[in-house]
Amino acid sequence: SLVLANPLISVSTPEIFKLLVDKENAALPPTPTDAGGWLPYLKTLRNDLEPPARALIPEIEELSAMIAAQGAELVRMSGSGATCFGVFPSKTDAEAAAQALTALKPDWYFEAVETVGAKP
């Protein structure tokens, strides 16, 4: 289960790419073949656009820290920002986190969601 979060601040994708220092990406490791291997695999990956996005929109760093503080197993920024997501062990955990985050920042967007093919 995931929590999607956004500080409701526009991010300029062209500006993010202008600030990107290294445009040469290392090859990705092989993808796991079993479901249990996905979270450890995802933890090894990065979003190269996150550092420049954080430089432009400091709220992204705050948002990521807030999601992590709610017990997310993994927190990442999506695309060029400013949406971030946290992976939670269960739908109940994600819903509780989204509710707590909304109480902390009622003017920001938080939503607990299930991925396609998620088990009930």
XYZ file of C-alpha atoms in Angstrom:
120
model
C 0.000 0.000 0.000
C 1.125 3.529 -0.717
C 0.606 7.049 0.483
C 0.755 9.621 -2.287
C 1.675 13.096 -1.094
C 2.113 16.510 -2.658
C 2.734 19.924 -1.087
C 0.591 21.455 -3.859
C 3.473 23.498 -5.201
C 4.182 23.583 -8.921
C 7.527 22.247 -10.075
C 8.993 23.268 -13.418
C 10.260 20.122 -15.121
C 12.542 22.127 -17.473
C 14.075 23.885 -14.437
C 14.652 20.534 -12.720
C 16.503 19.221 -15.775
C 18.584 22.413 -16.001
C 19.787 21.797 -12.442
C 20.568 18.119 -13.067
C 24.330 17.824 -12.617
C 24.986 14.316 -13.914
C 22.942 13.183 -16.896
C 24.772 9.859 -17.260
C 22.826 7.191 -15.413
C 24.431 4.020 -14.169
C 22.857 0.790 -15.370
C 20.119 -0.613 -13.171
C 20.665 -3.899 -11.372
C 18.662 -6.891 -12.618
C 15.031 -6.827 -11.522
C 13.903 -9.428 -8.996
C 11.837 -12.369 -10.126
C 10.026 -12.961 -6.838
C 7.533 -10.648 -5.125
C 9.548 -10.567 -1.897
C 12.541 -9.116 -3.699
C 10.881 -5.926 -4.917
C 11.146 -3.737 -1.827
C 14.853 -4.450 -1.226
C 15.435 -3.846 -4.943
C 13.578 -0.522 -4.901
C 15.627 0.599 -1.896
C 18.774 0.378 -4.050
C 17.358 2.713 -6.698
C 17.327 6.493 -6.804
C 15.553 9.323 -8.572
C 18.238 11.505 -10.152
C 15.755 14.370 -10.386
C 15.136 14.473 -6.638
C 18.207 16.539 -5.592
C 17.511 19.353 -8.082
C 13.789 19.255 -7.251
C 14.585 19.567 -3.545
C 16.847 22.525 -4.314
C 13.943 24.307 -6.021
C 11.177 23.142 -3.678
C 12.469 22.575 -0.110
C 9.030 21.280 0.897
C 9.848 18.036 -0.944
C 12.468 17.211 1.683
C 10.019 18.030 4.479
C 7.347 15.921 2.797
C 9.670 12.919 2.462
C 10.712 13.184 6.115
C 7.078 13.381 7.220
C 6.172 10.233 5.280
C 9.191 8.381 6.684
C 8.234 9.441 10.216
C 4.880 7.699 9.713
C 6.652 4.357 9.267
C 7.021 4.073 5.504
C 9.321 1.255 4.436
C 10.466 3.336 1.451
C 9.991 6.987 0.461
C 10.737 8.397 -2.973
C 9.820 11.344 -5.138
C 7.851 10.484 -8.258
C 9.165 11.723 -11.599
C 10.320 15.341 -11.506
C 8.189 16.110 -8.436
C 6.663 17.348 -6.350
C 4.590 14.222 -5.675
C 6.239 11.787 -3.284
C 5.141 8.345 -2.194
C 5.693 6.084 0.764
C 5.403 2.295 0.741
C 3.576 0.906 3.777
C 3.180 -2.704 4.934
C -0.625 -2.642 4.815
C -3.627 -0.659 3.652
C -4.476 0.064 7.300
C -0.982 1.486 7.889
C -1.190 3.636 4.752
C -4.629 4.962 5.683
C -3.480 5.812 9.218
C -0.405 7.576 7.836
C -2.446 9.588 5.327
C -4.831 10.642 8.076
C -1.977 11.670 10.404
C -0.204 13.556 7.616
C -3.390 15.404 6.692
C -3.751 16.485 10.326
C -0.183 17.839 10.249
C -0.485 19.626 6.899
C -4.175 20.070 6.016
C -3.354 22.247 2.996
C -1.228 19.524 1.371
C -2.471 16.458 -0.519
C -2.271 12.984 1.055
C -4.005 9.844 -0.189
C -3.702 6.185 0.770
C -3.874 3.992 -2.337
C -3.469 0.396 -3.418
C -1.374 -0.640 -6.381
C -2.846 -2.563 -9.287
C -2.900 -6.231 -8.443
C -2.500 -5.589 -4.708
C -3.823 -8.320 -2.458
C -6.902 -7.355 -0.376
